[in-house]
Structures are given as structure tokens and as C-alpha cells.
């Protein structure tokens, strides 16, 4: 592996089902992502983008192929090790936010840190919260927030532990263009500060144009 490669996939496949109804969500993906780079993932709905991010984060296991994150081969981790690995290394912004309904905004944001038995860097997290305009919502429950506010909580949660890799599934899909620009600015700023690697799914060509590299997926394959 090239020294500066932080994420590597080889022959990655994810098939759902069997026979005639089989879906080849990923069908042979190879990639090498350099540390500190901002990569945009584009492609039509159903092309396999979320599936790819789920595999890279270890949230789901591939049908075939291998993934290396830093020096760690994901297939060698059991599910408990994979969970700990994810909490420490990866900030994941889910397409459907995945907030915990019974926890407040603040509790949601620091949850991965608490689960890992770490102390949150409150000053840093408050900076993120202020930049995302969530300071008045810290005690609220997720179901009392708008879609865009919930999305911003999901973004704050992913950034709170200063992970080395941020995997974001359409993080600005529900935001107006001003807030969306702010979020991209925030991601670029923290990634520069902490040398973070970002992979972001987007349908927005203007956001893709800001990336260092664009990966285009169709029918489970990378197309040039
Ligand atoms: N759990 C599952 N069981 C069966 N098929 C699945 C499952 N998850 C995803 N798929 C299928 O895999 C393909 C890729 O889905 P994926 O969610 O990766 O698409 P996507 O590119 O993220 O689309 P979108 O832009 O709409 O979010 C789709 O055809 C989808 O129906
Ligand atoms: Mg998706």
C-alpha cells in the first residue's frame, strides 16, 4: 500500500439476494484514497453510493473483496472490534441522520465519545455547534427539530470526536444553499485543521466541483 493511502478497496462487491432478483449494489470497486483529500461521490439513485460508504465504514460487510483503513484490514475485525474502530476512526453522517430519539441534541452529539469512555472536548464541540447554528437546540429532542436541523446534529456528531475519516452520505441534502455552503466550509476547515479525509456523497454538482477528486458510480461500478 502507498504510504499516504488511508482508504483502500480491492474487488469490492455487495450482492443482495440470489438468482433473477439478485441486486449487484457494488460490482467490483477498487479505490485508493489519499490522506487529507476531499472526495465527492456522485451517481444516480440506486447506483450503489450508500452501499459503498457503508462498506468502507465497516457498518456492513462486503460479499467479496477487501477494505483497508489505515493499517487495518476490516475483515480481520470481529463485530465488537469493528464498532470500537468505527467510533475512534470514522465520523459517519447518515443519509437518514440516525439520531437517537430519546436523547437530547447535546447527548446525541457526544454519544460516540461517551460510548468510547472518552471526555468530549467541550470548547471544540461548542464551536461546531455555534457554526451549525444549533446552540439554542441543545436540550431539544430530535423529533422536535426540522429535517435540516436534524441533519446538522448528525454533522456535529460526526465531527465531535475529530475522526481521521469522515464519511458523509449527502450531508447537505436537506439544507438550503446558504446552510449547505456553511456546512461544506465547516467540513473543509476541520479537515484542514485535523488532516481529515472526507468522502462525501452528493447530488450537487457545485459541491462536487469543490472536491479534490470525484468518483462517479453507476450500476455498482466506478465509471470514468
Ligand atoms: N438491504 C438491501 N437489500 C436489498 N437491496 C438493497 C439493500 N440495500 C440496498 N439495496 C439495493 O442496492 C442498490 C444500491 O443502493 P444504494 O442505497 O447504495 O444506492 P444509492 O446510490 O445510495 O442511492 P440514493 O442516491 O437513492 O441514496 C439499489 O438497487 C438498492 O435497491
Ligand atoms: Mg444513498
PDB file of C-alpha atoms and ligand atoms in Angstrom:
ATOM      1  CA  UNK A   1       0.000   0.000   0.000  1.00  0.00           C
ATOM      2  CA  UNK A   2       1.212   3.500  -0.842  1.00  0.00           C
ATOM      3  CA  UNK A   3       2.120   5.229   2.414  1.00  0.00           C
ATOM      4  CA  UNK A   4      -0.280   8.084   2.054  1.00  0.00           C
ATOM      5  CA  UNK A   5      -3.282   5.888   1.202  1.00  0.00           C
ATOM      6  CA  UNK A   6      -5.713   5.982   4.091  1.00  0.00           C
ATOM      7  CA  UNK A   7      -8.570   4.032   2.494  1.00  0.00           C
ATOM      8  CA  UNK A   8      -8.150   1.215   0.048  1.00  0.00           C
ATOM      9  CA  UNK A   9     -10.717  -1.109  -1.537  1.00  0.00           C
ATOM     10  CA  UNK A  10      -9.988  -4.035  -3.822  1.00  0.00           C
ATOM     11  CA  UNK A  11     -12.521  -6.028  -5.814  1.00  0.00           C
ATOM     12  CA  UNK A  12     -15.341  -4.817  -3.617  1.00  0.00           C
ATOM     13  CA  UNK A  13     -18.692  -6.477  -4.285  1.00  0.00           C
ATOM     14  CA  UNK A  14     -22.002  -6.400  -2.488  1.00  0.00           C
ATOM     15  CA  UNK A  15     -24.786  -8.576  -3.816  1.00  0.00           C
ATOM     16  CA  UNK A  16     -28.266  -8.752  -2.311  1.00  0.00           C
ATOM     17  CA  UNK A  17     -30.432 -11.819  -2.878  1.00  0.00           C
ATOM     18  CA  UNK A  18     -29.966 -14.646  -5.345  1.00  0.00           C
ATOM     19  CA  UNK A  19     -30.901 -15.701  -8.855  1.00  0.00           C
ATOM     20  CA  UNK A  20     -33.009 -13.485 -11.073  1.00  0.00           C
ATOM     21  CA  UNK A  21     -33.843 -10.968  -8.370  1.00  0.00           C
ATOM     22  CA  UNK A  22     -30.229 -10.528  -7.287  1.00  0.00           C
ATOM     23  CA  UNK A  23     -29.140  -6.891  -6.940  1.00  0.00           C
ATOM     24  CA  UNK A  24     -25.479  -6.125  -7.563  1.00  0.00           C
ATOM     25  CA  UNK A  25     -25.271  -2.997  -5.423  1.00  0.00           C
ATOM     26  CA  UNK A  26     -21.463  -2.968  -5.778  1.00  0.00           C
ATOM     27  CA  UNK A  27     -19.867  -4.936  -8.546  1.00  0.00           C
ATOM     28  CA  UNK A  28     -16.091  -4.749  -8.372  1.00  0.00           C
ATOM     29  CA  UNK A  29     -14.877  -1.464  -6.929  1.00  0.00           C
ATOM     30  CA  UNK A  30     -11.194  -0.603  -6.495  1.00  0.00           C
ATOM     31  CA  UNK A  31     -10.141   2.629  -4.900  1.00  0.00           C
ATOM     32  CA  UNK A  32      -7.276   4.372  -3.176  1.00  0.00           C
ATOM     33  CA  UNK A  33      -7.966   7.486  -1.165  1.00  0.00           C
ATOM     34  CA  UNK A  34      -5.118   9.693  -0.015  1.00  0.00           C
ATOM     35  CA  UNK A  35      -4.985  11.097   3.494  1.00  0.00           C
ATOM     36  CA  UNK A  36      -6.390  14.597   3.832  1.00  0.00           C
ATOM     37  CA  UNK A  37      -8.208  14.562   0.499  1.00  0.00           C
ATOM     38  CA  UNK A  38     -11.813  15.594  -0.070  1.00  0.00           C
ATOM     39  CA  UNK A  39     -13.510  13.129  -2.432  1.00  0.00           C
ATOM     40  CA  UNK A  40     -17.019  13.571  -3.813  1.00  0.00           C
ATOM     41  CA  UNK A  41     -19.054  10.511  -4.804  1.00  0.00           C
ATOM     42  CA  UNK A  42     -21.674  11.079  -7.460  1.00  0.00           C
ATOM     43  CA  UNK A  43     -24.077   8.790  -9.333  1.00  0.00           C
ATOM     44  CA  UNK A  44     -27.783   8.241  -9.942  1.00  0.00           C
ATOM     45  CA  UNK A  45     -30.164   6.993  -7.263  1.00  0.00           C
ATOM     46  CA  UNK A  46     -29.657   3.283  -6.634  1.00  0.00           C
ATOM     47  CA  UNK A  47     -26.175   3.249  -8.198  1.00  0.00           C
ATOM     48  CA  UNK A  48     -24.500   1.959  -5.013  1.00  0.00           C
ATOM     49  CA  UNK A  49     -23.171   5.098  -3.315  1.00  0.00           C
ATOM     50  CA  UNK A  50     -24.569   4.482   0.179  1.00  0.00           C
ATOM     51  CA  UNK A  51     -23.622   0.814  -0.083  1.00  0.00           C
ATOM     52  CA  UNK A  52     -20.020   1.838  -0.785  1.00  0.00           C
ATOM     53  CA  UNK A  53     -19.832   4.160   2.238  1.00  0.00           C
ATOM     54  CA  UNK A  54     -21.424   1.528   4.490  1.00  0.00           C
ATOM     55  CA  UNK A  55     -18.753  -0.980   3.434  1.00  0.00           C
ATOM     56  CA  UNK A  56     -15.880   1.496   3.866  1.00  0.00           C
ATOM     57  CA  UNK A  57     -17.041   2.293   7.403  1.00  0.00           C
ATOM     58  CA  UNK A  58     -17.332  -1.373   8.357  1.00  0.00           C
ATOM     59  CA  UNK A  59     -21.042  -0.903   9.062  1.00  0.00           C
ATOM     60  CA  UNK A  60     -21.773  -3.678   6.610  1.00  0.00           C
ATOM     61  CA  UNK A  61     -19.618  -6.477   5.205  1.00  0.00           C
ATOM     62  CA  UNK A  62     -18.912  -6.999   1.503  1.00  0.00           C
ATOM     63  CA  UNK A  63     -19.893 -10.143  -0.383  1.00  0.00           C
ATOM     64  CA  UNK A  64     -16.359 -10.170  -1.814  1.00  0.00           C
ATOM     65  CA  UNK A  65     -13.250  -8.033  -1.755  1.00  0.00           C
ATOM     66  CA  UNK A  66     -11.160  -6.274   0.837  1.00  0.00           C
ATOM     67  CA  UNK A  67     -11.034  -2.913   2.569  1.00  0.00           C
ATOM     68  CA  UNK A  68      -8.106  -1.414   4.360  1.00  0.00           C
ATOM     69  CA  UNK A  69      -8.455   1.659   6.572  1.00  0.00           C
ATOM     70  CA  UNK A  70      -5.027   2.965   7.564  1.00  0.00           C
ATOM     71  CA  UNK A  71      -3.187  -0.209   8.572  1.00  0.00           C
ATOM     72  CA  UNK A  72      -6.348  -2.116   9.474  1.00  0.00           C
ATOM     73  CA  UNK A  73      -7.861  -4.786   7.240  1.00  0.00           C
ATOM     74  CA  UNK A  74     -11.561  -4.565   8.126  1.00  0.00           C
ATOM     75  CA  UNK A  75     -12.229  -8.280   7.535  1.00  0.00           C
ATOM     76  CA  UNK A  76      -9.906  -9.148  10.436  1.00  0.00           C
ATOM     77  CA  UNK A  77     -12.118  -7.339  12.980  1.00  0.00           C
ATOM     78  CA  UNK A  78     -14.959  -9.040  14.821  1.00  0.00           C
ATOM     79  CA  UNK A  79     -18.129  -7.007  15.236  1.00  0.00           C
ATOM     80  CA  UNK A  80     -17.160  -5.591  18.629  1.00  0.00           C
ATOM     81  CA  UNK A  81     -13.722  -4.561  17.345  1.00  0.00           C
ATOM     82  CA  UNK A  82     -15.363  -3.054  14.267  1.00  0.00           C
ATOM     83  CA  UNK A  83     -17.661  -0.959  16.453  1.00  0.00           C
ATOM     84  CA  UNK A  84     -14.769   0.395  18.524  1.00  0.00           C
ATOM     85  CA  UNK A  85     -12.714   1.012  15.402  1.00  0.00           C
ATOM     86  CA  UNK A  86     -15.557   2.974  13.805  1.00  0.00           C
ATOM     87  CA  UNK A  87     -16.150   5.088  16.904  1.00  0.00           C
ATOM     88  CA  UNK A  88     -12.490   6.097  17.079  1.00  0.00           C
ATOM     89  CA  UNK A  89     -11.565   6.487  13.439  1.00  0.00           C
ATOM     90  CA  UNK A  90     -14.669   7.349  11.472  1.00  0.00           C
ATOM     91  CA  UNK A  91     -17.259  10.087  11.597  1.00  0.00           C
ATOM     92  CA  UNK A  92     -20.297   8.887   9.686  1.00  0.00           C
ATOM     93  CA  UNK A  93     -23.064  11.240   8.578  1.00  0.00           C
ATOM     94  CA  UNK A  94     -26.038   9.055   7.683  1.00  0.00           C
ATOM     95  CA  UNK A  95     -28.430   9.753   4.823  1.00  0.00           C
ATOM     96  CA  UNK A  96     -31.316   9.378   7.329  1.00  0.00           C
ATOM     97  CA  UNK A  97     -29.380  11.034  10.231  1.00  0.00           C
ATOM     98  CA  UNK A  98     -29.771   8.039  12.665  1.00  0.00           C
ATOM     99  CA  UNK A  99     -30.266  10.230  15.738  1.00  0.00           C
ATOM    100  CA  UNK A 100     -31.316   8.543  18.971  1.00  0.00           C
ATOM    101  CA  UNK A 101     -34.912   9.740  19.617  1.00  0.00           C
ATOM    102  CA  UNK A 102     -34.792   9.593  23.430  1.00  0.00           C
ATOM    103  CA  UNK A 103     -31.560  11.583  23.728  1.00  0.00           C
ATOM    104  CA  UNK A 104     -31.239  15.362  23.545  1.00  0.00           C
ATOM    105  CA  UNK A 105     -29.301  17.107  20.789  1.00  0.00           C
ATOM    106  CA  UNK A 106     -26.264  17.505  23.063  1.00  0.00           C
ATOM    107  CA  UNK A 107     -26.422  13.867  24.190  1.00  0.00           C
ATOM    108  CA  UNK A 108     -26.672  12.727  20.571  1.00  0.00           C
ATOM    109  CA  UNK A 109     -23.670  14.803  19.579  1.00  0.00           C
ATOM    110  CA  UNK A 110     -21.400  13.417  22.292  1.00  0.00           C
ATOM    111  CA  UNK A 111     -22.792   9.859  22.194  1.00  0.00           C
ATOM    112  CA  UNK A 112     -19.944   8.214  20.224  1.00  0.00           C
ATOM    113  CA  UNK A 113     -17.441   9.878  22.577  1.00  0.00           C
ATOM    114  CA  UNK A 114     -19.321   8.792  25.730  1.00  0.00           C
ATOM    115  CA  UNK A 115     -19.711   5.243  24.433  1.00  0.00           C
ATOM    116  CA  UNK A 116     -15.965   5.160  23.918  1.00  0.00           C
ATOM    117  CA  UNK A 117     -15.403   6.268  27.521  1.00  0.00           C
ATOM    118  CA  UNK A 118     -13.681   9.492  26.413  1.00  0.00           C
ATOM    119  CA  UNK A 119     -14.166  13.068  27.581  1.00  0.00           C
ATOM    120  CA  UNK A 120     -15.657  15.419  24.997  1.00  0.00           C
ATOM    121  CA  UNK A 121     -13.636  18.497  24.023  1.00  0.00           C
ATOM    122  CA  UNK A 122     -16.454  20.844  25.021  1.00  0.00           C
ATOM    123  CA  UNK A 123     -14.846  24.011  23.670  1.00  0.00           C
ATOM    124  CA  UNK A 124     -14.308  22.462  20.230  1.00  0.00           C
ATOM    125  CA  UNK A 125     -17.782  20.909  20.151  1.00  0.00           C
ATOM    126  CA  UNK A 126     -19.422  24.214  21.129  1.00  0.00           C
ATOM    127  CA  UNK A 127     -17.571  25.888  18.245  1.00  0.00           C
ATOM    128  CA  UNK A 128     -19.056  23.360  15.835  1.00  0.00           C
ATOM    129  CA  UNK A 129     -22.491  23.748  17.407  1.00  0.00           C
ATOM    130  CA  UNK A 130     -22.333  27.525  17.036  1.00  0.00           C
ATOM    131  CA  UNK A 131     -21.130  27.305  13.450  1.00  0.00           C
ATOM    132  CA  UNK A 132     -24.039  24.967  12.695  1.00  0.00           C
ATOM    133  CA  UNK A 133     -26.499  27.260  14.493  1.00  0.00           C
ATOM    134  CA  UNK A 134     -27.650  24.610  16.970  1.00  0.00           C
ATOM    135  CA  UNK A 135     -26.816  26.411  20.228  1.00  0.00           C
ATOM    136  CA  UNK A 136     -30.475  27.007  21.146  1.00  0.00           C
ATOM    137  CA  UNK A 137     -31.462  23.396  20.492  1.00  0.00           C
ATOM    138  CA  UNK A 138     -29.054  21.509  22.757  1.00  0.00           C
ATOM    139  CA  UNK A 139     -31.783  20.323  25.167  1.00  0.00           C
ATOM    140  CA  UNK A 140     -34.330  19.502  22.455  1.00  0.00           C
ATOM    141  CA  UNK A 141     -35.269  16.011  21.349  1.00  0.00           C
ATOM    142  CA  UNK A 142     -34.592  15.147  17.671  1.00  0.00           C
ATOM    143  CA  UNK A 143     -38.283  14.765  16.752  1.00  0.00           C
ATOM    144  CA  UNK A 144     -38.886  18.417  17.666  1.00  0.00           C
ATOM    145  CA  UNK A 145     -36.324  19.560  15.065  1.00  0.00           C
ATOM    146  CA  UNK A 146     -36.739  20.262  11.373  1.00  0.00           C
ATOM    147  CA  UNK A 147     -35.095  17.903   8.860  1.00  0.00           C
ATOM    148  CA  UNK A 148     -32.289  20.368   8.223  1.00  0.00           C
ATOM    149  CA  UNK A 149     -31.678  20.828  11.952  1.00  0.00           C
ATOM    150  CA  UNK A 150     -31.524  17.055  12.456  1.00  0.00           C
ATOM    151  CA  UNK A 151     -29.062  16.859   9.591  1.00  0.00           C
ATOM    152  CA  UNK A 152     -26.883  19.478  11.289  1.00  0.00           C
ATOM    153  CA  UNK A 153     -26.963  17.475  14.557  1.00  0.00           C
ATOM    154  CA  UNK A 154     -25.795  14.426  12.604  1.00  0.00           C
ATOM    155  CA  UNK A 155     -22.951  16.509  11.165  1.00  0.00           C
ATOM    156  CA  UNK A 156     -21.936  17.816  14.607  1.00  0.00           C
ATOM    157  CA  UNK A 157     -21.947  14.257  15.987  1.00  0.00           C
ATOM    158  CA  UNK A 158     -19.689  13.039  13.178  1.00  0.00           C
ATOM    159  CA  UNK A 159     -17.183  15.857  13.746  1.00  0.00           C
ATOM    160  CA  UNK A 160     -17.219  15.895  17.570  1.00  0.00           C
ATOM    161  CA  UNK A 161     -14.551  13.227  18.086  1.00  0.00           C
ATOM    162  CA  UNK A 162     -12.206  14.709  15.416  1.00  0.00           C
ATOM    163  CA  UNK A 163     -12.147  11.432  13.492  1.00  0.00           C
ATOM    164  CA  UNK A 164      -9.413  10.842  10.908  1.00  0.00           C
ATOM    165  CA  UNK A 165     -12.003   9.914   8.275  1.00  0.00           C
ATOM    166  CA  UNK A 166     -15.399  11.487   7.625  1.00  0.00           C
ATOM    167  CA  UNK A 167     -17.870   9.544   5.513  1.00  0.00           C
ATOM    168  CA  UNK A 168     -20.879  11.665   4.662  1.00  0.00           C
ATOM    169  CA  UNK A 169     -23.985  10.454   2.870  1.00  0.00           C
ATOM    170  CA  UNK A 170     -25.500  13.548   1.266  1.00  0.00           C
ATOM    171  CA  UNK A 171     -24.852  15.728   4.319  1.00  0.00           C
ATOM    172  CA  UNK A 172     -26.378  18.789   2.694  1.00  0.00           C
ATOM    173  CA  UNK A 173     -29.361  17.082   1.054  1.00  0.00           C
ATOM    174  CA  UNK A 174     -31.865  18.813   3.326  1.00  0.00           C
ATOM    175  CA  UNK A 175     -30.183  22.172   3.734  1.00  0.00           C
ATOM    176  CA  UNK A 176     -30.811  25.486   1.984  1.00  0.00           C
ATOM    177  CA  UNK A 177     -27.945  26.756  -0.143  1.00  0.00           C
ATOM    178  CA  UNK A 178     -26.575  29.169   2.491  1.00  0.00           C
ATOM    179  CA  UNK A 179     -26.527  26.497   5.249  1.00  0.00           C
ATOM    180  CA  UNK A 180     -25.171  23.989   2.765  1.00  0.00           C
ATOM    181  CA  UNK A 181     -22.269  26.337   1.926  1.00  0.00           C
ATOM    182  CA  UNK A 182     -21.642  26.802   5.671  1.00  0.00           C
ATOM    183  CA  UNK A 183     -21.522  23.021   6.214  1.00  0.00           C
ATOM    184  CA  UNK A 184     -19.090  22.492   3.333  1.00  0.00           C
ATOM    185  CA  UNK A 185     -16.979  25.359   4.690  1.00  0.00           C
ATOM    186  CA  UNK A 186     -17.004  23.758   8.151  1.00  0.00           C
ATOM    187  CA  UNK A 187     -16.001  20.353   6.787  1.00  0.00           C
ATOM    188  CA  UNK A 188     -13.176  21.880   4.756  1.00  0.00           C
ATOM    189  CA  UNK A 189     -11.995  23.875   7.771  1.00  0.00           C
ATOM    190  CA  UNK A 190     -11.947  20.995  10.263  1.00  0.00           C
ATOM    191  CA  UNK A 191     -10.463  18.637   7.686  1.00  0.00           C
ATOM    192  CA  UNK A 192      -7.585  21.032   7.084  1.00  0.00           C
ATOM    193  CA  UNK A 193      -7.072  21.596  10.795  1.00  0.00           C
ATOM    194  CA  UNK A 194      -7.032  17.876  11.683  1.00  0.00           C
ATOM    195  CA  UNK A 195      -5.785  16.474   8.357  1.00  0.00           C
ATOM    196  CA  UNK A 196      -9.048  14.573   7.965  1.00  0.00           C
ATOM    197  CA  UNK A 197     -10.028  12.610   4.902  1.00  0.00           C
ATOM    198  CA  UNK A 198     -13.544  13.271   3.634  1.00  0.00           C
ATOM    199  CA  UNK A 199     -15.670  11.169   1.321  1.00  0.00           C
ATOM    200  CA  UNK A 200     -18.990  12.778   0.574  1.00  0.00           C
ATOM    201  CA  UNK A 201     -21.915  11.608  -1.487  1.00  0.00           C
ATOM    202  CA  UNK A 202     -23.621  14.493  -3.214  1.00  0.00           C
ATOM    203  CA  UNK A 203     -26.102  15.164  -5.986  1.00  0.00           C
ATOM    204  CA  UNK A 204     -24.973  18.767  -6.125  1.00  0.00           C
ATOM    205  CA  UNK A 205     -22.507  19.459  -8.986  1.00  0.00           C
ATOM    206  CA  UNK A 206     -21.349  22.695  -7.321  1.00  0.00           C
ATOM    207  CA  UNK A 207     -20.253  20.756  -4.224  1.00  0.00           C
ATOM    208  CA  UNK A 208     -18.626  18.040  -6.338  1.00  0.00           C
ATOM    209  CA  UNK A 209     -16.692  20.802  -8.123  1.00  0.00           C
ATOM    210  CA  UNK A 210     -15.116  21.803  -4.780  1.00  0.00           C
ATOM    211  CA  UNK A 211     -13.674  18.324  -4.190  1.00  0.00           C
ATOM    212  CA  UNK A 212     -10.060  17.273  -4.817  1.00  0.00           C
ATOM    213  CA  UNK A 213     -11.333  14.188  -6.598  1.00  0.00           C
ATOM    214  CA  UNK A 214     -14.705  12.953  -7.921  1.00  0.00           C
ATOM    215  CA  UNK A 215     -15.729   9.293  -8.029  1.00  0.00           C
ATOM    216  CA  UNK A 216     -18.628   8.540 -10.340  1.00  0.00           C
ATOM    217  CA  UNK A 217     -20.551   5.330  -9.610  1.00  0.00           C
ATOM    218  CA  UNK A 218     -23.085   3.690 -11.908  1.00  0.00           C
ATOM    219  CA  UNK A 219     -24.553   0.192 -11.514  1.00  0.00           C
ATOM    220  CA  UNK A 220     -22.167  -0.613  -8.691  1.00  0.00           C
ATOM    221  CA  UNK A 221     -19.012   0.253 -10.629  1.00  0.00           C
ATOM    222  CA  UNK A 222     -16.731   3.250 -10.837  1.00  0.00           C
ATOM    223  CA  UNK A 223     -17.029   4.870 -14.261  1.00  0.00           C
ATOM    224  CA  UNK A 224     -14.508   7.412 -15.530  1.00  0.00           C
TER     225      UNK A 224
HETATM  226  N1  LIG B   1     -30.598  -4.194   2.283  1.00  0.00           N
HETATM  227  C1  LIG B   1     -30.799  -4.262   0.957  1.00  0.00           C
HETATM  228  N2  LIG B   1     -31.452  -5.319   0.416  1.00  0.00           N
HETATM  229  C2  LIG B   1     -31.643  -5.409  -0.922  1.00  0.00           C
HETATM  230  N3  LIG B   1     -31.229  -4.474  -1.810  1.00  0.00           N
HETATM  231  C3  LIG B   1     -30.579  -3.410  -1.328  1.00  0.00           C
HETATM  232  C4  LIG B   1     -30.335  -3.231   0.082  1.00  0.00           C
HETATM  233  N4  LIG B   1     -29.666  -2.060   0.250  1.00  0.00           N
HETATM  234  C5  LIG B   1     -29.515  -1.528  -0.981  1.00  0.00           C
HETATM  235  N5  LIG B   1     -30.050  -2.326  -1.928  1.00  0.00           N
HETATM  236  C6  LIG B   1     -30.060  -2.077  -3.381  1.00  0.00           C
HETATM  237  O1  LIG B   1     -28.737  -1.792  -3.788  1.00  0.00           O
HETATM  238  C7  LIG B   1     -28.721  -0.776  -4.802  1.00  0.00           C
HETATM  239  C8  LIG B   1     -27.822   0.353  -4.352  1.00  0.00           C
HETATM  240  O2  LIG B   1     -28.421   1.020  -3.243  1.00  0.00           O
HETATM  241  P1  LIG B   1     -27.755   2.285  -2.540  1.00  0.00           P
HETATM  242  O3  LIG B   1     -28.547   2.581  -1.332  1.00  0.00           O
HETATM  243  O4  LIG B   1     -26.297   2.046  -2.387  1.00  0.00           O
HETATM  244  O5  LIG B   1     -27.974   3.428  -3.666  1.00  0.00           O
HETATM  245  P2  LIG B   1     -27.570   4.962  -3.639  1.00  0.00           P
HETATM  246  O6  LIG B   1     -26.626   5.176  -4.784  1.00  0.00           O
HETATM  247  O7  LIG B   1     -27.109   5.355  -2.301  1.00  0.00           O
HETATM  248  O8  LIG B   1     -28.968   5.685  -3.998  1.00  0.00           O
HETATM  249  P3  LIG B   1     -29.604   7.079  -3.451  1.00  0.00           P
HETATM  250  O9  LIG B   1     -28.931   8.178  -4.230  1.00  0.00           O
HETATM  251  O10 LIG B   1     -31.043   6.948  -3.806  1.00  0.00           O
HETATM  252  O11 LIG B   1     -29.375   7.160  -1.972  1.00  0.00           O
HETATM  253  C9  LIG B   1     -30.179  -0.383  -5.017  1.00  0.00           C
HETATM  254  O12 LIG B   1     -30.664  -1.064  -6.156  1.00  0.00           O
HETATM  255  C10 LIG B   1     -30.868  -0.852  -3.762  1.00  0.00           C
HETATM  256  O13 LIG B   1     -32.214  -1.203  -4.037  1.00  0.00           O
HETATM  257 MG1  LIG B   2     -27.935   6.559  -0.805  1.00  0.00          MG
END
